[in-house]
Short mmCIF file of C-alpha atoms and ligand atoms in Angstrom, two decimals:
data_model
loop_
_atom_site.label_atom_id
_atom_site.label_comp_id
_atom_site.label_asym_id
_atom_site.label_seq_id
_atom_site.Cartn_x
_atom_site.Cartn_y
_atom_site.Cartn_z
CA MET A 1 93.77 105.83 98.57
CA ALA A 2 92.45 102.42 99.63
CA ASP A 3 91.91 102.13 103.38
CA ASN A 4 94.23 99.15 103.83
CA SER A 5 96.97 100.94 101.96
CA LYS A 6 96.57 103.80 104.46
CA MET A 7 97.60 101.51 107.32
CA GLU A 8 100.55 100.23 105.26
CA LYS A 9 101.60 103.79 104.44
CA VAL A 10 101.41 104.85 108.07
CA VAL A 11 103.42 101.82 109.22
CA SER A 12 106.10 102.53 106.64
CA LEU A 13 106.17 106.27 107.43
CA CYS A 14 106.50 105.44 111.14
CA LYS A 15 109.68 103.49 110.50
CA ARG A 16 111.16 105.69 107.75
CA ARG A 17 110.74 108.94 109.69
CA GLY A 18 111.66 107.74 113.16
CA PHE A 19 108.27 107.37 114.85
CA ILE A 20 108.07 103.64 115.63
CA PHE A 21 110.45 100.68 115.34
CA GLN A 22 109.80 97.00 115.98
CA GLY A 23 111.11 96.19 119.48
CA SER A 24 114.62 94.62 119.40
CA GLU A 25 114.42 94.55 115.62
CA ILE A 26 118.04 93.51 114.97
CA TYR A 27 117.33 90.29 116.92
CA GLY A 28 114.25 89.48 114.88
CA GLY A 29 111.82 91.55 116.94
CA LEU A 30 109.31 90.61 119.63
CA ALA A 31 105.64 90.21 118.70
CA GLY A 32 103.47 92.96 120.15
CA ILE A 33 106.42 95.06 121.38
CA PHE A 34 107.43 98.39 119.80
CA ASP A 35 110.02 101.10 120.40
CA TYR A 36 109.40 104.82 119.89
CA GLY A 37 111.93 106.80 117.85
CA PRO A 38 112.78 110.52 118.11
CA MET A 39 109.61 111.73 116.35
CA GLY A 40 107.33 109.13 117.94
CA VAL A 41 108.45 109.83 121.47
CA GLU A 42 107.60 113.54 121.00
CA LEU A 43 104.15 112.86 119.58
CA ARG A 44 103.45 110.36 122.37
CA HIS A 45 104.66 112.87 124.95
CA ASN A 46 102.32 115.53 123.49
CA ILE A 47 99.32 113.16 123.75
CA LYS A 48 100.16 112.41 127.38
CA GLN A 49 100.76 116.07 128.12
CA TYR A 50 97.33 116.94 126.74
CA PHE A 51 95.77 114.27 128.95
CA TRP A 52 97.64 115.49 132.03
CA GLN A 53 96.68 119.09 131.32
CA LYS A 54 92.95 118.48 130.85
CA PHE A 55 92.31 115.64 133.32
CA ILE A 56 94.61 116.75 136.14
CA VAL A 57 96.28 120.17 135.96
CA GLU A 58 93.21 122.17 135.00
CA ARG A 59 90.99 120.53 137.60
CA GLU A 60 90.64 121.33 141.27
CA ASP A 61 89.22 117.92 142.13
CA VAL A 62 91.82 115.60 140.57
CA TYR A 63 95.30 114.60 141.82
CA GLY A 64 98.02 112.93 139.81
CA MET A 65 100.11 109.96 140.91
CA GLY A 66 102.59 107.41 139.57
CA ALA A 67 102.41 103.87 140.96
CA ALA A 68 104.97 101.09 140.47
CA ILE A 69 104.65 98.53 137.68
CA LEU A 70 105.36 95.48 139.87
CA MET A 71 102.65 94.49 142.34
CA PRO A 72 102.21 91.40 144.52
CA GLU A 73 99.93 88.53 143.59
CA LYS A 74 97.46 89.46 146.34
CA VAL A 75 96.59 92.70 144.49
CA TRP A 76 95.56 90.73 141.42
CA GLN A 77 93.64 88.19 143.43
CA ALA A 78 91.72 91.03 145.05
CA SER A 79 91.06 92.79 141.73
CA GLY A 80 89.82 89.54 140.22
CA HIS A 81 92.50 89.42 137.53
CA THR A 82 94.16 86.11 138.50
CA GLU A 83 90.80 84.42 138.10
CA LEU A 84 88.95 86.48 135.50
CA PHE A 85 91.42 88.35 133.32
CA THR A 86 91.16 85.81 130.54
CA ASP A 87 90.56 85.60 126.82
CA PRO A 88 89.29 82.52 124.97
CA LEU A 89 92.09 80.66 123.19
CA VAL A 90 91.89 78.03 120.44
CA GLU A 91 94.71 75.99 118.95
CA CYS A 92 95.12 75.05 115.29
CA LYS A 93 95.25 71.26 115.10
CA ILE A 94 97.60 71.34 112.12
CA CYS A 95 100.43 73.63 113.28
CA HIS A 96 99.50 74.18 116.97
CA GLU A 97 99.50 77.94 116.67
CA ARG A 98 97.24 79.58 119.26
CA VAL A 99 94.77 82.28 118.34
CA ARG A 100 92.12 84.32 120.18
CA ALA A 101 88.81 82.59 119.58
CA ASP A 102 86.71 85.78 119.64
CA GLN A 103 88.70 87.57 116.93
CA PRO A 104 87.31 86.46 113.54
CA GLU A 105 90.07 88.38 111.69
CA ALA A 106 92.79 86.48 113.58
CA ILE A 107 91.08 83.15 112.85
CA SER A 108 90.62 83.88 109.16
CA ASP A 109 94.17 85.25 108.76
CA HIS A 110 95.50 82.03 110.26
CA GLU A 111 93.29 79.84 108.08
CA LYS A 112 94.67 81.61 105.00
CA THR A 113 98.21 80.48 105.94
CA HIS A 114 97.12 76.87 105.41
CA LYS A 115 95.84 77.66 101.91
CA LYS A 116 93.66 74.71 100.81
CA GLU A 117 94.00 72.59 103.96
CA LYS A 118 90.92 72.56 106.17
CA VAL A 119 91.85 73.97 109.57
CA GLU A 120 90.30 72.34 112.63
CA TRP A 121 90.38 74.16 115.94
CA THR A 122 90.42 72.83 119.50
CA GLU A 123 87.64 73.81 121.89
CA PRO A 124 88.25 77.27 123.42
CA VAL A 125 90.02 77.41 126.78
CA LYS A 126 90.43 80.40 129.09
CA PHE A 127 93.89 81.95 128.86
CA ASN A 128 95.04 84.37 131.58
CA MET A 129 96.78 87.48 130.26
CA LEU A 130 98.71 88.58 133.35
CA VAL A 131 102.48 88.70 132.88
CA GLY A 132 104.21 87.37 135.99
CA THR A 133 107.73 87.15 137.32
CA LYS A 134 109.51 86.34 140.59
CA LEU A 135 111.21 88.87 142.84
CA GLY A 136 113.90 87.92 145.34
CA ALA A 137 117.29 86.20 145.15
CA ALA A 138 116.44 82.94 146.93
CA GLU A 139 114.25 80.61 144.91
CA LYS A 140 112.32 79.34 147.94
CA THR A 141 111.39 82.73 149.29
CA ALA A 142 111.04 84.61 146.00
CA ASN A 143 107.68 86.26 145.63
CA GLN A 144 105.31 85.84 142.75
CA VAL A 145 104.61 89.31 141.40
CA TYR A 146 102.89 90.60 138.28
CA LEU A 147 103.65 93.42 135.89
CA ARG A 148 100.40 95.32 136.19
CA GLY A 149 97.75 94.24 133.70
CA GLU A 150 96.05 97.61 134.10
CA ILE A 151 97.37 100.73 135.80
CA THR A 152 94.09 101.12 137.70
CA GLN A 153 95.05 98.97 140.68
CA GLY A 154 98.02 101.18 141.56
CA VAL A 155 95.52 103.94 142.22
CA HIS A 156 93.02 101.89 144.22
CA VAL A 157 95.64 100.48 146.58
CA ASN A 158 96.72 104.07 147.29
CA PHE A 159 93.21 105.39 147.85
CA LYS A 160 93.76 105.78 151.61
CA ASN A 161 97.23 107.29 151.19
CA ILE A 162 95.88 110.01 148.93
CA LEU A 163 92.91 110.63 151.17
CA ASP A 164 95.09 110.96 154.28
CA SER A 165 97.89 112.98 152.72
CA MET A 166 95.79 115.37 150.65
CA HIS A 167 92.87 115.75 153.12
CA THR A 168 90.47 115.69 150.26
CA LYS A 169 86.72 115.22 150.12
CA ILE A 170 84.56 113.12 147.90
CA PRO A 171 83.98 113.52 144.98
CA PHE A 172 87.60 113.59 143.82
CA GLY A 173 89.71 111.86 141.23
CA ILE A 174 93.17 110.37 140.81
CA GLY A 175 94.83 110.40 137.40
CA GLN A 176 97.77 108.36 136.23
CA ILE A 177 99.79 107.51 133.11
CA GLY A 178 101.97 104.43 132.85
CA LYS A 179 102.86 101.11 131.30
CA ALA A 180 100.64 98.04 131.45
CA PHE A 181 101.44 94.51 130.29
CA ARG A 182 99.19 91.82 128.87
CA ASN A 183 100.16 88.49 127.40
CA GLU A 184 97.81 89.03 124.46
CA ILE A 185 97.22 85.79 122.55
CA THR A 186 97.23 87.49 119.16
CA PRO A 187 98.96 90.88 119.12
CA ARG A 188 97.98 92.53 115.82
CA ASP A 189 97.22 95.66 113.85
CA PHE A 190 100.52 97.39 114.66
CA LEU A 191 100.14 99.45 117.87
CA PHE A 192 96.50 98.49 118.36
CA ARG A 193 97.05 95.30 120.34
CA GLN A 194 100.42 95.09 122.02
CA ARG A 195 101.83 93.14 124.93
CA GLU A 196 103.50 96.17 126.50
CA PHE A 197 101.60 99.44 126.21
CA GLU A 198 100.80 102.63 128.06
CA GLN A 199 97.54 103.74 129.62
CA MET A 200 96.23 107.10 130.77
CA GLU A 201 93.47 106.90 133.33
CA LEU A 202 91.27 108.71 135.76
CA GLN A 203 89.60 107.02 138.73
CA TYR A 204 86.88 109.32 140.04
CA TYR A 205 85.51 108.47 143.50
CA ILE A 206 81.93 109.39 144.28
CA LYS A 207 79.15 108.78 146.82
CA PRO A 208 77.62 105.34 146.38
CA ASN A 209 74.16 106.15 145.10
CA GLU A 210 72.43 105.57 141.79
CA GLU A 211 71.56 109.18 141.05
CA GLU A 212 75.05 110.49 141.73
CA GLY A 213 76.51 107.51 139.85
CA MET A 214 74.43 108.26 136.74
CA LYS A 215 75.23 111.96 136.84
CA GLN A 216 78.98 111.49 137.20
CA TYR A 217 79.06 108.68 134.68
CA GLU A 218 77.36 110.81 132.02
CA TYR A 219 79.64 113.73 132.80
CA TRP A 220 82.89 111.75 132.43
CA LYS A 221 81.65 109.92 129.34
CA GLN A 222 81.18 113.26 127.60
CA PHE A 223 84.38 114.72 129.05
CA ALA A 224 86.44 111.82 127.73
CA PHE A 225 84.73 111.99 124.33
CA ASP A 226 85.38 115.73 124.00
CA TRP A 227 88.97 115.20 125.06
CA TYR A 228 89.41 112.54 122.39
CA LEU A 229 87.95 114.81 119.72
CA GLY A 230 90.55 117.37 120.76
CA LEU A 231 93.25 115.03 119.43
CA GLY A 232 92.15 116.20 115.99
CA PHE A 233 89.52 113.67 114.90
CA LYS A 234 86.63 114.32 112.58
CA LYS A 235 83.40 113.93 114.54
CA GLU A 236 82.08 111.26 112.18
CA ASN A 237 85.09 109.03 112.85
CA LEU A 238 84.41 108.74 116.58
CA ARG A 239 81.42 107.35 118.44
CA LEU A 240 80.33 106.24 121.90
CA ARG A 241 79.03 102.68 122.20
CA GLN A 242 77.55 100.92 125.21
CA HIS A 243 78.78 97.41 126.06
CA ALA A 244 76.23 94.66 126.07
CA ALA A 245 75.91 92.93 129.46
CA ASP A 246 77.94 89.90 128.30
CA GLU A 247 80.72 92.11 126.96
CA ARG A 248 81.43 93.93 130.21
CA ALA A 249 84.55 93.28 132.25
CA HIS A 250 84.08 91.49 135.57
CA TYR A 251 84.21 94.73 137.56
CA ALA A 252 81.87 96.88 135.47
CA LYS A 253 78.33 97.96 136.38
CA ASP A 254 78.07 99.85 133.09
CA ALA A 255 80.63 100.34 130.33
CA TRP A 256 80.89 102.48 127.21
CA ASP A 257 83.67 102.68 124.70
CA ILE A 258 84.83 105.58 122.61
CA GLU A 259 85.40 103.94 119.25
CA TYR A 260 87.35 105.02 116.19
CA ASN A 261 86.39 104.05 112.67
CA MET A 262 89.71 102.45 111.80
CA PRO A 263 90.45 102.42 108.05
CA SER A 264 89.83 98.96 106.52
CA VAL A 265 89.07 97.48 109.97
CA GLY A 266 85.97 99.36 111.21
CA TRP A 267 84.89 100.59 114.65
CA LYS A 268 87.48 99.77 117.31
CA GLU A 269 87.83 100.62 120.99
CA ALA A 270 89.90 103.68 121.78
CA TRP A 271 88.86 104.33 125.40
CA GLY A 272 86.73 102.66 128.00
CA ILE A 273 84.54 104.55 130.46
CA HIS A 274 83.63 102.10 133.20
CA HIS A 275 81.28 102.32 136.12
CA ARG A 276 83.30 100.15 138.52
CA ALA A 277 81.02 100.93 141.52
CA ASP A 278 82.66 99.73 144.78
CA TRP A 279 84.22 96.61 143.27
CA ASP A 280 87.89 97.53 143.71
CA LEU A 281 87.85 99.27 147.10
CA ARG A 282 85.54 96.63 148.57
CA ARG A 283 87.75 93.78 147.33
CA HIS A 284 90.95 95.48 148.55
CA THR A 285 89.33 95.96 151.95
CA GLU A 286 88.53 92.23 152.04
CA TYR A 287 91.90 91.00 150.78
CA SER A 288 94.26 93.42 152.55
CA GLY A 289 92.34 93.74 155.79
CA VAL A 290 92.76 97.54 155.53
CA ASP A 291 89.51 99.46 155.73
CA MET A 292 89.10 101.43 152.49
CA SER A 293 85.89 103.15 153.55
CA TYR A 294 85.37 106.90 153.64
CA TYR A 295 83.81 108.94 156.43
CA ASP A 296 81.61 111.78 155.29
CA GLU A 297 81.89 114.57 157.89
CA GLU A 298 78.76 116.32 156.67
CA THR A 299 76.33 113.44 156.63
CA LYS A 300 78.15 111.43 159.36
CA GLU A 301 78.00 108.39 157.09
CA ARG A 302 80.71 105.84 156.44
CA PHE A 303 80.76 104.14 153.06
CA ILE A 304 82.89 102.55 150.36
CA PRO A 305 82.94 105.03 147.46
CA TRP A 306 82.03 104.14 143.92
CA ASP A 307 84.51 104.62 141.11
CA VAL A 308 83.88 106.01 137.63
CA GLU A 309 86.85 105.21 135.43
CA CYS A 310 88.11 106.77 132.19
CA SER A 311 90.73 104.45 130.74
CA GLY A 312 92.54 105.04 127.48
CA GLY A 313 95.51 103.58 125.66
CA VAL A 314 98.28 106.02 124.80
CA ASP A 315 99.65 103.89 121.95
CA ARG A 316 96.20 103.27 120.56
CA ALA A 317 95.55 107.02 120.56
CA PHE A 318 98.92 107.44 118.82
CA LEU A 319 97.96 104.96 116.09
CA PHE A 320 94.51 106.46 115.59
CA VAL A 321 95.93 109.99 115.47
CA MET A 322 98.41 108.88 112.78
CA LEU A 323 95.70 107.16 110.73
CA GLU A 324 93.41 110.17 110.99
CA ALA A 325 96.18 112.65 110.16
CA TYR A 326 97.70 110.83 107.18
CA THR A 327 96.53 112.68 104.08
CA GLU A 328 97.37 112.60 100.41
CA ASP A 329 96.73 115.54 98.12
CA GLU A 330 98.20 117.39 95.19
CA LEU A 331 100.26 120.46 95.82
CA GLY A 332 102.09 122.40 93.11
CA GLY A 333 101.34 119.63 90.61
CA GLU A 334 102.89 116.95 92.83
CA VAL A 335 101.22 114.25 94.93
CA ARG A 336 102.26 114.45 98.56
CA GLY A 337 101.60 112.30 101.61
CA TYR A 338 101.65 114.25 104.86
CA LEU A 339 100.47 114.29 108.45
CA LYS A 340 97.71 116.79 109.08
CA LEU A 341 98.37 116.75 112.81
CA THR A 342 96.72 119.21 115.13
CA PRO A 343 99.65 121.57 115.95
CA LYS A 344 99.64 120.83 119.70
CA LEU A 345 100.53 117.19 118.92
CA ALA A 346 103.09 117.79 116.16
CA PRO A 347 106.54 116.49 117.14
CA VAL A 348 108.17 119.51 115.47
CA LYS A 349 106.31 122.82 115.69
CA VAL A 350 108.36 124.80 113.22
CA ALA A 351 111.32 124.26 110.88
CA VAL A 352 113.78 126.97 109.85
CA PHE A 353 115.60 127.06 106.50
CA PRO A 354 118.21 129.35 104.97
CA LEU A 355 117.24 129.69 101.31
CA LEU A 356 120.72 128.62 100.25
CA LYS A 357 123.22 126.52 102.15
CA ASN A 358 126.32 128.10 100.68
CA LYS A 359 125.59 131.72 101.60
CA PRO A 360 127.03 132.29 105.09
CA GLN A 361 124.96 135.42 105.74
CA LEU A 362 121.71 133.45 105.11
CA VAL A 363 122.85 130.53 107.26
CA GLU A 364 123.90 132.81 110.08
CA LYS A 365 120.59 134.68 110.09
CA ALA A 366 118.64 131.41 109.85
CA ARG A 367 120.52 130.01 112.84
CA GLU A 368 119.74 133.15 114.81
CA VAL A 369 116.00 132.79 114.06
CA TYR A 370 116.22 129.06 114.81
CA GLN A 371 117.77 129.69 118.24
CA LYS A 372 115.12 132.26 119.08
CA LEU A 373 112.28 129.91 118.13
CA LYS A 374 113.90 126.92 119.83
CA LYS A 375 114.08 128.83 123.09
CA GLU A 376 110.37 129.49 122.79
CA PHE A 377 109.01 126.21 121.41
CA GLY A 378 111.71 123.59 122.01
CA ALA A 379 110.60 121.37 119.15
CA VAL A 380 112.19 123.29 116.27
CA GLU A 381 114.32 121.88 113.42
CA PHE A 382 117.01 123.49 111.29
CA ASP A 383 117.38 122.17 107.74
CA ASP A 384 119.65 123.41 104.95
CA ASN A 385 119.77 120.23 102.94
CA GLY A 386 118.47 120.11 99.35
CA ASN A 387 116.06 122.46 97.59
CA ILE A 388 113.29 124.22 99.50
CA GLY A 389 110.56 122.05 97.93
CA LYS A 390 112.22 118.90 99.25
CA ARG A 391 112.63 120.43 102.70
CA TYR A 392 108.92 121.30 102.77
CA ARG A 393 108.02 117.70 101.86
CA ARG A 394 110.21 116.31 104.61
CA GLN A 395 108.52 118.51 107.19
CA ASP A 396 105.03 117.82 105.80
CA GLU A 397 105.64 114.11 106.21
CA ILE A 398 106.27 114.45 109.94
CA GLY A 399 103.42 116.93 110.38
CA THR A 400 105.36 120.17 111.06
CA PRO A 401 102.71 122.93 110.86
CA PHE A 402 105.05 125.77 109.80
CA CYS A 403 108.28 126.27 107.87
CA VAL A 404 110.21 129.54 108.04
CA THR A 405 112.58 130.54 105.23
CA ILE A 406 115.25 133.20 105.45
CA ASP A 407 116.13 134.75 102.08
CA PHE A 408 118.13 137.73 100.81
CA ASP A 409 115.28 140.16 101.40
CA THR A 410 115.25 139.17 105.07
CA ILE A 411 118.75 140.52 105.38
CA GLU A 412 119.00 143.20 102.76
CA LYS A 413 115.55 144.80 102.97
CA SER A 414 114.49 143.68 106.47
CA THR A 415 111.16 142.53 105.04
CA GLY A 416 110.86 139.65 107.49
CA VAL A 417 110.74 135.91 106.80
CA THR A 418 108.51 133.63 104.73
CA VAL A 419 106.17 131.43 106.78
CA ARG A 420 104.68 128.53 104.88
CA ASP A 421 101.57 126.72 106.09
CA ARG A 422 101.66 122.90 105.93
CA ASP A 423 98.06 122.24 104.92
CA SER A 424 97.46 124.93 102.30
CA GLY A 425 101.05 125.38 101.14
CA LYS A 426 100.38 129.14 101.29
CA GLN A 427 103.22 131.49 102.15
CA GLU A 428 103.08 134.69 104.12
CA ARG A 429 105.65 137.33 104.90
CA VAL A 430 105.95 137.89 108.65
CA SER A 431 108.19 140.46 110.30
CA GLU A 432 110.95 139.06 112.49
CA LYS A 433 109.68 140.78 115.58
CA ASP A 434 106.17 139.29 115.19
CA LEU A 435 107.35 135.78 114.33
CA VAL A 436 107.25 134.20 117.80
CA GLU A 437 103.75 135.54 118.54
CA TYR A 438 102.51 134.56 115.07
CA ILE A 439 103.54 130.94 115.58
CA LYS A 440 102.62 130.78 119.26
CA GLU A 441 99.07 131.77 118.47
CA LYS A 442 98.72 128.89 116.05
CA VAL A 443 100.60 126.01 117.65
CA LEU A 444 99.96 126.20 121.38
P1 ATP B 501 90.25 95.21 124.14
O1 ATP B 501 88.78 94.84 124.23
O2 ATP B 501 90.60 95.94 122.87
O3 ATP B 501 91.16 94.10 124.46
P2 ATP B 501 90.00 96.13 126.78
O4 ATP B 501 88.54 96.42 126.83
O5 ATP B 501 90.54 94.90 127.37
O6 ATP B 501 90.51 96.28 125.27
P3 ATP B 501 90.68 97.94 128.82
O7 ATP B 501 91.07 96.91 129.79
O8 ATP B 501 89.39 98.67 129.01
O9 ATP B 501 90.79 97.37 127.35
O10 ATP B 501 91.89 98.98 128.72
C1 ATP B 501 91.70 100.36 128.54
C2 ATP B 501 92.40 100.87 127.31
O11 ATP B 501 93.75 100.41 127.23
C3 ATP B 501 91.78 100.41 126.00
O12 ATP B 501 90.69 101.23 125.63
C4 ATP B 501 92.92 100.54 125.02
O13 ATP B 501 93.02 101.86 124.54
C5 ATP B 501 94.13 100.23 125.87
N1 ATP B 501 94.56 98.84 125.64
C6 ATP B 501 94.06 97.73 126.21
N2 ATP B 501 94.71 96.64 125.77
C7 ATP B 501 95.66 97.08 124.90
C8 ATP B 501 96.67 96.43 124.12
N3 ATP B 501 96.83 95.13 124.16
N4 ATP B 501 97.48 97.21 123.36
C9 ATP B 501 97.32 98.55 123.31
N5 ATP B 501 96.39 99.21 124.02
C10 ATP B 501 95.57 98.49 124.82
#
């Protein structure tokens, strides 16, 4: 399978099987905006759940929070975004379309639309990506606010609130998941570059010294990388790459990306691990007038902590997981395309089938098994439509790790049910009483 056809196949599967739809599609859609369907919303939820579990729930030193999307202009002045959150923009002199100057693929794709005409571009200008709006009913007094360009600032502005309410000590972290908005000049590559997307982040506050900074930075770099591998990637398709000095965001003292080798595109950023030092808390102290320093009871020192940030895109992880999982092979003499998802991410964990639709005793037993499994796993489907082979294919396509079939022997001889494995296609007979444990062991 050619790499570019893999992306096309994933995009088409996403729509056909209810993972992703173009935002407001019946009105022509909105560039860079997508909606998640019934399967997609489950997979996305499972990615976020895995983040929350590993970065927050399982740790003693990390708290979770959920900040608002709308924040006043002052926040973004303090964070540097109103001034520095820009991308270089060029305009085509023929049709006036605007494209990001530092994206060669976007430039060459646009040039192709003009076929033989020679495209001339304007000089690059800085384009600010913050998405703003006004809040308040009276025009004169309405406030300029911004939909957050990164979820990070919602954490920093609450640093003191968390410190005071949780009585915590440094080092500690605050994790968050939520929407961010960027007026990207050229949204492209499906979910990769959107204008509305979700981030999952950890801000980890530490003592401001080089040795501690290095130690924590290395630790979180590896932690984030291992977490990403846990989404089901092959090791050779992920790497860590350090930013060159001129590539770093305005706040970063050091920055590394976890990158994914995207089919037909190449290495692309999946996560950023940023050493933000005291940039954010220092700037918020200056701009808000509220002292964001920390008093260390043990050393009797007062200081502004440094921040090590792990920042990942939920939708980008979703896309990369889909690209990695999409597999074609031959099973039973037929070519099949399926999602080899790691079971913890699969939107449906198990599907239950009666062998035949028109035999009430099979249907009744199958529904009983279905209810039992649904109580346990939630994400369970019942399907009695078409022959068994077709039902397997439908489940393979959405990545369901196991299918359970109830046949006459289940009822007449009490020999249990057939459990079929998605990847190998192999079938096993499992007794009814062991079924829940058998599946639990493999999918959770
Ligand atoms: P890029 O260089 O690709 O524009 P960035 O370095 O600006 O990304 P960060 O500001 O570090 O990205 O954001 C952290 C994470 O948020 C990224 O690693 C990515 O997963 C996700 N992200 C950023 N911008 C987008 C977007 N436009 N659409 C989807 N996800 C995004």
